[in-house]
CSV table of N, CA and C in Angstrom, one decimal:
chain,number,residue,atom,x,y,z
A,1,UNK,N,-27.2,-17.4,147.0
A,1,UNK,CA,-26.7,-16.7,148.2
A,1,UNK,C,-25.2,-16.4,148.1
A,2,UNK,N,-24.4,-17.3,147.6
A,2,UNK,CA,-23.0,-16.9,147.5
A,2,UNK,C,-22.7,-15.8,146.5
A,3,UNK,N,-23.6,-15.8,145.5
A,3,UNK,CA,-23.5,-14.7,144.6
A,3,UNK,C,-23.7,-13.3,145.1
A,4,UNK,N,-24.6,-13.2,145.9
A,4,UNK,CA,-25.0,-12.0,146.8
A,4,UNK,C,-23.8,-11.6,147.7
A,5,UNK,N,-23.2,-12.5,148.5
A,5,UNK,CA,-22.2,-12.4,149.3
A,5,UNK,C,-20.9,-11.8,148.4
A,6,UNK,N,-20.6,-12.6,147.3
A,6,UNK,CA,-19.5,-12.1,146.5
A,6,UNK,C,-19.6,-10.8,145.9
A,7,UNK,N,-20.8,-10.5,145.6
A,7,UNK,CA,-21.1,-9.1,144.8
A,7,UNK,C,-20.8,-8.1,145.7
A,8,UNK,N,-21.2,-8.3,147.2
A,8,UNK,CA,-20.9,-7.1,148.1
A,8,UNK,C,-19.5,-7.1,148.7
A,9,UNK,N,-18.6,-8.0,148.4
A,9,UNK,CA,-17.3,-7.7,148.6
A,9,UNK,C,-16.6,-6.8,147.7
A,10,UNK,N,-15.8,-6.0,148.2
A,10,UNK,CA,-15.0,-5.2,147.4
A,10,UNK,C,-13.5,-5.2,147.9
A,11,UNK,N,-12.6,-5.6,147.0
A,11,UNK,CA,-11.2,-5.6,147.3
A,11,UNK,C,-10.6,-4.3,146.8
A,12,UNK,N,-9.9,-3.8,147.5
A,12,UNK,CA,-9.1,-2.5,147.0
A,12,UNK,C,-7.6,-2.8,147.4
A,13,UNK,N,-6.9,-2.7,146.3
A,13,UNK,CA,-5.5,-2.7,146.5
A,13,UNK,C,-4.7,-1.6,146.5
A,14,UNK,N,-3.9,-1.3,147.6
A,14,UNK,CA,-3.1,-0.1,147.9
A,14,UNK,C,-1.6,-0.7,148.2
A,15,UNK,N,-0.8,0.2,147.9
A,15,UNK,CA,0.6,-0.1,148.2
A,15,UNK,C,0.8,0.0,149.9
A,16,UNK,N,1.8,-0.7,150.2
A,16,UNK,CA,2.1,-0.8,151.6
A,16,UNK,C,2.8,0.5,152.1
A,17,UNK,N,2.6,0.7,153.2
A,17,UNK,CA,3.2,1.9,154.0
A,17,UNK,C,4.6,1.7,154.0
A,18,UNK,N,5.5,2.9,153.7
A,18,UNK,CA,6.8,2.9,153.8
A,18,UNK,C,7.4,4.0,154.7
A,19,UNK,N,7.9,3.7,155.8
A,19,UNK,CA,8.2,4.8,156.8
A,19,UNK,C,9.4,5.5,156.5
A,20,UNK,N,10.4,4.8,155.6
A,20,UNK,CA,11.7,5.7,154.9
A,20,UNK,C,11.0,6.8,154.1
A,21,UNK,N,9.9,6.6,153.3
A,21,UNK,CA,9.4,7.5,152.3
A,21,UNK,C,8.7,8.6,153.1
A,22,UNK,N,7.9,8.2,154.1
A,22,UNK,CA,7.3,9.1,154.9
A,22,UNK,C,8.3,10.0,155.6
A,23,UNK,N,9.3,9.6,156.0
A,23,UNK,CA,10.4,10.4,156.6
A,23,UNK,C,11.1,11.3,155.7
A,24,UNK,N,11.3,10.8,154.4
A,24,UNK,CA,12.0,11.5,153.4
A,24,UNK,C,10.9,12.7,153.0
A,25,UNK,N,9.6,12.5,153.0
A,25,UNK,CA,8.7,13.5,152.7
A,25,UNK,C,8.7,14.5,153.6
A,26,UNK,N,8.8,14.3,154.8
A,26,UNK,CA,8.9,15.2,156.1
A,26,UNK,C,10.1,16.0,156.0
A,27,UNK,N,11.3,15.2,155.8
A,27,UNK,CA,12.6,16.0,155.6
A,27,UNK,C,12.6,17.0,154.4
A,28,UNK,N,12.2,16.6,153.3
A,28,UNK,CA,12.1,17.4,152.1
A,28,UNK,C,11.1,18.5,152.3
A,29,UNK,N,10.0,18.3,152.9
A,29,UNK,CA,9.0,19.4,153.1
A,29,UNK,C,9.7,20.5,154.0
A,30,UNK,N,10.6,20.0,155.1
A,30,UNK,CA,11.2,20.9,155.8
A,30,UNK,C,12.2,21.7,155.3
A,31,UNK,N,13.0,21.0,154.3
A,31,UNK,CA,13.9,21.7,153.5
A,31,UNK,C,13.4,22.7,152.6
A,32,UNK,N,12.3,22.5,151.9
A,32,UNK,CA,11.6,23.7,151.2
A,32,UNK,C,11.1,24.7,152.0
A,33,UNK,N,10.5,24.4,153.0
A,33,UNK,CA,10.0,25.4,154.1
A,33,UNK,C,11.1,26.4,154.6
A,34,UNK,N,12.4,25.8,154.9
A,34,UNK,CA,13.4,26.4,155.4
A,34,UNK,C,14.0,27.3,154.2
A,35,UNK,N,14.1,26.7,153.0
A,35,UNK,CA,14.5,27.4,151.9
A,35,UNK,C,13.8,28.9,151.6
A,36,UNK,N,12.6,28.7,151.7
A,36,UNK,CA,11.6,29.9,151.5
A,36,UNK,C,11.5,30.8,152.6
A,37,UNK,N,11.6,30.3,153.8
A,37,UNK,CA,11.6,31.1,155.0
A,37,UNK,C,12.9,31.9,155.2
A,38,UNK,N,14.1,31.2,154.9
A,38,UNK,CA,15.5,31.9,154.9
A,38,UNK,C,15.5,32.9,153.9
A,39,UNK,N,15.0,32.7,152.6
A,39,UNK,CA,15.1,33.7,151.6
A,39,UNK,C,14.1,34.8,152.1
A,40,UNK,N,13.1,34.7,152.6
A,40,UNK,CA,12.1,35.7,152.9
A,40,UNK,C,12.8,36.5,154.2
A,41,UNK,N,13.3,35.9,155.1
A,41,UNK,CA,13.8,36.5,156.3
A,41,UNK,C,15.2,37.1,156.2
A,42,UNK,N,16.1,36.6,155.4
A,42,UNK,CA,17.5,37.0,155.4
A,42,UNK,C,17.9,37.8,154.1
A,43,UNK,N,16.9,38.0,153.1
A,43,UNK,CA,17.4,38.8,152.0
A,43,UNK,C,16.2,39.7,151.7
A,44,UNK,N,16.8,40.5,150.9
A,44,UNK,CA,16.0,41.6,150.3
A,44,UNK,C,15.8,41.5,148.7
A,45,UNK,N,14.7,41.8,148.2
A,45,UNK,CA,14.4,41.7,146.7
A,45,UNK,C,15.2,42.7,146.0
A,46,UNK,N,15.6,43.8,146.7
A,46,UNK,CA,16.3,44.9,145.9
A,46,UNK,C,17.8,44.6,145.8
A,47,UNK,N,18.4,45.2,145.0
A,47,UNK,CA,19.8,45.1,144.8
A,47,UNK,C,20.5,43.8,144.7
A,48,UNK,N,19.8,42.8,144.0
A,48,UNK,CA,20.3,41.5,143.7
A,48,UNK,C,20.2,40.7,145.1
A,49,UNK,N,19.6,41.0,146.1
A,49,UNK,CA,19.7,40.2,147.2
A,49,UNK,C,19.1,38.9,147.2
A,50,UNK,N,18.2,38.7,146.1
A,50,UNK,CA,17.5,37.4,145.8
A,50,UNK,C,17.9,37.0,144.4
A,51,UNK,N,19.1,37.2,144.0
A,51,UNK,CA,19.5,36.8,142.6
A,51,UNK,C,19.7,35.2,142.7
A,52,UNK,N,19.3,34.8,141.6
A,52,UNK,CA,19.1,33.2,141.5
A,52,UNK,C,20.4,32.5,141.8
A,53,UNK,N,21.6,33.1,141.4
A,53,UNK,CA,22.8,32.5,141.7
A,53,UNK,C,23.0,32.3,143.2
A,54,UNK,N,22.5,33.0,144.0
A,54,UNK,CA,22.7,32.9,145.5
A,54,UNK,C,21.8,31.7,146.0
A,55,UNK,N,21.0,31.0,145.3
A,55,UNK,CA,20.0,29.9,145.8
A,55,UNK,C,20.2,28.7,144.8
A,56,UNK,N,21.0,28.9,143.8
A,56,UNK,CA,20.9,27.8,142.9
A,56,UNK,C,21.5,26.4,143.4
A,57,UNK,N,22.4,26.3,144.4
A,57,UNK,CA,22.7,25.0,144.9
A,57,UNK,C,21.6,24.4,145.8
A,58,UNK,N,20.8,25.3,146.5
A,58,UNK,CA,19.7,25.0,147.2
A,58,UNK,C,18.7,24.3,146.3
A,59,UNK,N,18.4,24.9,145.2
A,59,UNK,CA,17.5,24.5,144.3
A,59,UNK,C,17.9,23.1,143.9
A,60,UNK,N,19.1,22.9,143.5
A,60,UNK,CA,19.5,21.5,143.1
A,60,UNK,C,19.5,20.5,144.3
A,61,UNK,N,19.8,20.8,145.4
A,61,UNK,CA,19.7,19.8,146.5
A,61,UNK,C,18.2,19.4,146.6
A,62,UNK,N,17.4,20.4,146.6
A,62,UNK,CA,16.0,20.2,146.8
A,62,UNK,C,15.4,19.3,145.7
A,63,UNK,N,15.8,19.7,144.4
A,63,UNK,CA,15.3,18.9,143.2
A,63,UNK,C,15.8,17.4,143.2
A,64,UNK,N,16.9,17.2,143.8
A,64,UNK,CA,17.5,15.8,143.9
A,64,UNK,C,16.5,15.1,144.8
A,65,UNK,N,16.2,15.6,145.9
A,65,UNK,CA,15.2,14.9,146.8
A,65,UNK,C,13.9,14.7,146.1
A,66,UNK,N,13.5,15.6,145.5
A,66,UNK,CA,12.1,15.5,144.8
A,66,UNK,C,12.1,14.4,143.8
A,67,UNK,N,13.3,14.4,143.1
A,67,UNK,CA,13.4,13.3,142.0
A,67,UNK,C,13.5,12.0,142.8
A,68,UNK,N,14.2,11.9,143.9
A,68,UNK,CA,14.2,10.7,144.6
A,68,UNK,C,12.9,10.2,145.0
A,69,UNK,N,12.0,11.1,145.5
A,69,UNK,CA,10.7,10.8,146.0
A,69,UNK,C,9.8,10.2,144.9
A,70,UNK,N,10.1,10.9,143.6
A,70,UNK,CA,9.2,10.4,142.4
A,70,UNK,C,9.7,9.0,142.1
A,71,UNK,N,11.0,8.8,142.1
A,71,UNK,CA,11.5,7.4,141.6
A,71,UNK,C,11.2,6.4,142.6
A,72,UNK,N,11.1,6.6,144.1
A,72,UNK,CA,10.8,5.6,145.1
A,72,UNK,C,9.3,5.4,144.9
A,73,UNK,N,8.6,6.4,144.6
A,73,UNK,CA,7.1,6.1,144.4
A,73,UNK,C,6.7,5.4,143.2
A,74,UNK,N,7.5,5.5,142.1
A,74,UNK,CA,7.3,5.0,140.8
A,74,UNK,C,7.4,3.4,141.0
A,75,UNK,N,8.3,3.1,141.8
A,75,UNK,CA,8.7,1.5,141.7
A,75,UNK,C,7.8,0.8,142.6
A,76,UNK,N,6.9,1.5,143.4
A,76,UNK,CA,6.0,0.7,144.3
A,76,UNK,C,4.8,0.5,143.5
A,77,UNK,N,4.3,-0.9,143.6
A,77,UNK,CA,3.2,-1.2,142.8
A,77,UNK,C,2.0,-0.5,143.4
A,78,UNK,N,1.0,-0.2,142.6
A,78,UNK,CA,-0.2,0.4,142.9
A,78,UNK,C,-0.2,1.7,143.6
A,79,UNK,N,0.8,2.5,143.2
A,79,UNK,CA,1.0,3.8,143.8
A,79,UNK,C,1.0,4.9,143.0
A,80,UNK,N,0.0,4.8,142.0
A,80,UNK,CA,-0.1,5.9,140.9
A,80,UNK,C,-0.5,7.4,141.6
A,81,UNK,N,-1.3,7.3,142.6
A,81,UNK,CA,-1.7,8.5,143.1
A,81,UNK,C,-0.4,9.3,143.9
A,82,UNK,N,0.2,8.6,144.7
A,82,UNK,CA,1.4,9.2,145.3
A,82,UNK,C,2.4,9.7,144.4
A,83,UNK,N,2.7,8.8,143.4
A,83,UNK,CA,3.6,9.1,142.2
A,83,UNK,C,3.2,10.4,141.7
A,84,UNK,N,1.9,10.7,141.3
A,84,UNK,CA,1.5,11.8,140.6
A,84,UNK,C,1.7,13.1,141.5
A,85,UNK,N,1.3,12.9,142.8
A,85,UNK,CA,1.6,14.1,143.6
A,85,UNK,C,3.1,14.4,143.7
A,86,UNK,N,3.8,13.5,143.7
A,86,UNK,CA,5.4,13.8,143.6
A,86,UNK,C,5.7,14.4,142.4
A,87,UNK,N,5.2,13.8,141.3
A,87,UNK,CA,5.5,14.5,140.0
A,87,UNK,C,5.1,15.9,139.8
A,88,UNK,N,3.9,16.2,140.2
A,88,UNK,CA,3.4,17.6,140.2
A,88,UNK,C,4.2,18.5,141.1
A,89,UNK,N,4.7,18.0,142.3
A,89,UNK,CA,5.6,18.8,143.2
A,89,UNK,C,6.9,19.1,142.4
A,90,UNK,N,7.5,18.0,141.8
A,90,UNK,CA,8.7,18.4,141.0
A,90,UNK,C,8.6,19.2,140.0
A,91,UNK,N,7.5,19.1,139.2
A,91,UNK,CA,7.2,20.0,138.0
A,91,UNK,C,7.2,21.4,138.4
A,92,UNK,N,6.4,21.6,139.6
A,92,UNK,CA,6.3,23.0,140.0
A,92,UNK,C,7.7,23.7,140.6
A,93,UNK,N,8.4,22.7,141.2
A,93,UNK,CA,9.7,23.1,141.8
A,93,UNK,C,10.6,23.4,140.6
A,94,UNK,N,10.6,22.8,139.6
A,94,UNK,CA,11.3,23.1,138.3
A,94,UNK,C,10.9,24.4,137.7
A,95,UNK,N,9.6,24.6,137.5
A,95,UNK,CA,8.7,25.7,137.0
A,95,UNK,C,9.2,27.0,137.8
A,96,UNK,N,9.1,27.0,139.2
A,96,UNK,CA,9.5,28.1,140.0
A,96,UNK,C,10.9,28.4,139.9
A,97,UNK,N,11.7,27.4,139.9
A,97,UNK,CA,13.1,27.7,139.8
A,97,UNK,C,13.4,28.4,138.6
A,98,UNK,N,12.9,27.8,137.3
A,98,UNK,CA,13.1,28.5,136.1
A,98,UNK,C,12.7,29.9,136.1
A,99,UNK,N,11.5,30.3,136.7
A,99,UNK,CA,11.0,31.7,137.0
A,99,UNK,C,12.0,32.5,137.7
A,100,UNK,N,12.4,32.0,138.7
A,100,UNK,CA,13.5,32.8,139.5
A,100,UNK,C,14.8,33.0,138.8
A,101,UNK,N,15.1,32.0,137.9
A,101,UNK,CA,16.4,32.1,137.1
A,101,UNK,C,16.1,33.2,136.1
A,102,UNK,N,14.9,33.1,135.5
A,102,UNK,CA,14.6,34.2,134.4
A,102,UNK,C,14.6,35.7,134.9
A,103,UNK,N,13.9,35.7,136.0
A,103,UNK,CA,13.6,37.2,136.6
A,103,UNK,C,14.8,37.6,137.6
A,104,UNK,N,15.5,36.6,138.0
A,104,UNK,CA,16.7,36.8,138.8
A,104,UNK,C,16.1,37.6,140.1
A,105,UNK,N,15.0,37.3,140.6
A,105,UNK,CA,14.5,37.8,141.8
A,105,UNK,C,13.3,37.1,142.2
A,106,UNK,N,12.8,37.1,143.4
A,106,UNK,CA,11.5,36.8,143.8
A,106,UNK,C,10.9,37.9,144.9
A,107,UNK,N,9.8,38.1,144.7
A,107,UNK,CA,9.1,39.0,145.7
A,107,UNK,C,8.6,38.4,146.8
A,108,UNK,N,8.4,39.2,148.0
A,108,UNK,CA,7.9,38.5,149.2
A,108,UNK,C,6.5,37.8,148.9
A,109,UNK,N,5.8,38.3,148.0
A,109,UNK,CA,4.5,37.7,147.7
A,109,UNK,C,4.7,36.4,147.2
A,110,UNK,N,5.6,36.3,146.0
A,110,UNK,CA,5.8,35.0,145.3
A,110,UNK,C,6.4,33.9,146.4
A,111,UNK,N,7.3,34.3,147.3
A,111,UNK,CA,7.9,33.5,148.1
A,111,UNK,C,6.8,33.0,149.0
A,112,UNK,N,5.9,33.7,149.6
A,112,UNK,CA,4.8,33.2,150.4
A,112,UNK,C,3.7,32.4,149.7
A,113,UNK,N,3.5,32.7,148.4
A,113,UNK,CA,2.6,31.8,147.7
A,113,UNK,C,3.3,30.5,147.3
A,114,UNK,N,4.6,30.5,146.9
A,114,UNK,CA,5.4,29.3,146.6
A,114,UNK,C,5.4,28.4,147.8
A,115,UNK,N,5.6,29.0,149.0
A,115,UNK,CA,5.9,28.2,150.3
A,115,UNK,C,4.5,27.6,150.5
A,116,UNK,N,3.2,28.3,150.4
A,116,UNK,CA,2.0,27.8,150.7
A,116,UNK,C,1.7,26.7,149.6
A,117,UNK,N,2.0,26.8,148.4
A,117,UNK,CA,1.8,25.8,147.5
A,117,UNK,C,2.5,24.5,147.8
A,118,UNK,N,3.8,24.6,148.1
A,118,UNK,CA,4.5,23.4,148.5
A,118,UNK,C,4.2,22.7,149.8
A,119,UNK,N,3.7,23.6,150.7
A,119,UNK,CA,3.1,23.1,152.0
A,119,UNK,C,2.0,22.2,151.7
A,120,UNK,N,1.1,22.6,150.8
A,120,UNK,CA,-0.1,21.9,150.6
A,120,UNK,C,0.3,20.6,149.8
A,121,UNK,N,1.2,20.6,148.9
A,121,UNK,CA,1.6,19.4,148.2
A,121,UNK,C,2.1,18.4,149.1
A,122,UNK,N,3.1,18.7,150.0
A,122,UNK,CA,3.8,17.9,150.9
A,122,UNK,C,2.8,17.4,151.8
A,123,UNK,N,1.8,18.1,152.2
A,123,UNK,CA,0.7,17.8,153.1
A,123,UNK,C,-0.1,16.6,152.4
A,124,UNK,N,-0.4,16.7,151.1
A,124,UNK,CA,-1.1,15.7,150.3
A,124,UNK,C,-0.2,14.3,150.4
A,125,UNK,N,1.0,14.5,150.1
A,125,UNK,CA,1.9,13.5,150.1
A,125,UNK,C,1.8,12.7,151.4
A,126,UNK,N,1.9,13.5,152.6
A,126,UNK,CA,2.0,12.8,153.9
A,126,UNK,C,0.6,12.2,154.2
A,127,UNK,N,-0.6,12.7,153.7
A,127,UNK,CA,-1.7,12.2,154.0
A,127,UNK,C,-1.8,10.8,153.3
A,128,UNK,N,-1.5,10.9,152.0
A,128,UNK,CA,-1.5,9.7,151.2
A,128,UNK,C,-0.6,8.6,151.8
A,129,UNK,N,0.5,8.8,152.4
A,129,UNK,CA,1.3,7.8,153.0
A,129,UNK,C,0.6,7.4,154.3
A,130,UNK,N,0.2,8.2,154.9
A,130,UNK,CA,-0.6,8.0,156.4
A,130,UNK,C,-1.7,7.0,156.2
A,131,UNK,N,-2.4,7.2,155.0
A,131,UNK,CA,-3.6,6.4,154.7
A,131,UNK,C,-3.1,5.0,154.4
A,132,UNK,N,-2.0,4.8,153.7
A,132,UNK,CA,-1.5,3.5,153.5
A,132,UNK,C,-1.2,2.8,154.9
A,133,UNK,N,-0.6,3.5,155.9
A,133,UNK,CA,-0.4,2.9,157.2
A,133,UNK,C,-1.7,2.5,158.0
A,134,UNK,N,-2.7,3.4,157.8
A,134,UNK,CA,-3.9,3.1,158.5
A,134,UNK,C,-4.6,2.1,157.9
A,135,UNK,N,-4.5,1.9,156.5
A,135,UNK,CA,-5.3,0.7,155.8
A,135,UNK,C,-4.6,-0.6,156.4
A,136,UNK,N,-3.3,-0.6,156.4
A,136,UNK,CA,-2.4,-1.8,156.7
A,136,UNK,C,-2.7,-2.1,158.2
A,137,UNK,N,-2.8,-1.1,159.0
A,137,UNK,CA,-3.2,-1.3,160.5
A,137,UNK,C,-4.4,-0.5,161.0
A,138,UNK,N,-5.5,-0.9,160.7
A,138,UNK,CA,-6.7,-0.1,161.0
A,138,UNK,C,-6.9,0.0,162.6
A,139,UNK,N,-7.3,1.0,163.0
A,139,UNK,CA,-7.6,1.2,164.5
A,139,UNK,C,-8.6,0.3,165.0
A,140,UNK,N,-8.4,-0.3,166.1
A,140,UNK,CA,-9.3,-1.3,166.7
A,140,UNK,C,-10.6,-0.7,167.2
């Protein structure tokens, strides 16, 4: 009887919810969204209006935040999925930054596509963190 009861039990280990990381995800998502929206609304792709140089400092600031998210997630035990989402986001940020640097401009279409890509990635980060909170404090 105890064998049946024991075999039906399943233990799942997940990292604990971290409100500071959740807030940082939200703030970084807003920074990225503002970065692309500002570029789209206040610049023109012609005549060097979107040259990389004009945005290099913002790229660095956001990359610093993404590195921080990766590192904070790496040190949390049992947090491989959230860490991987952050790593993918950082890798894409660097890739898109390098493409902007190489081409020295971004089209409206690329800005919209990049914005959507990052919106989806930050949403995945937020859902992963929220799930940890729900697991720790299940609804009654």
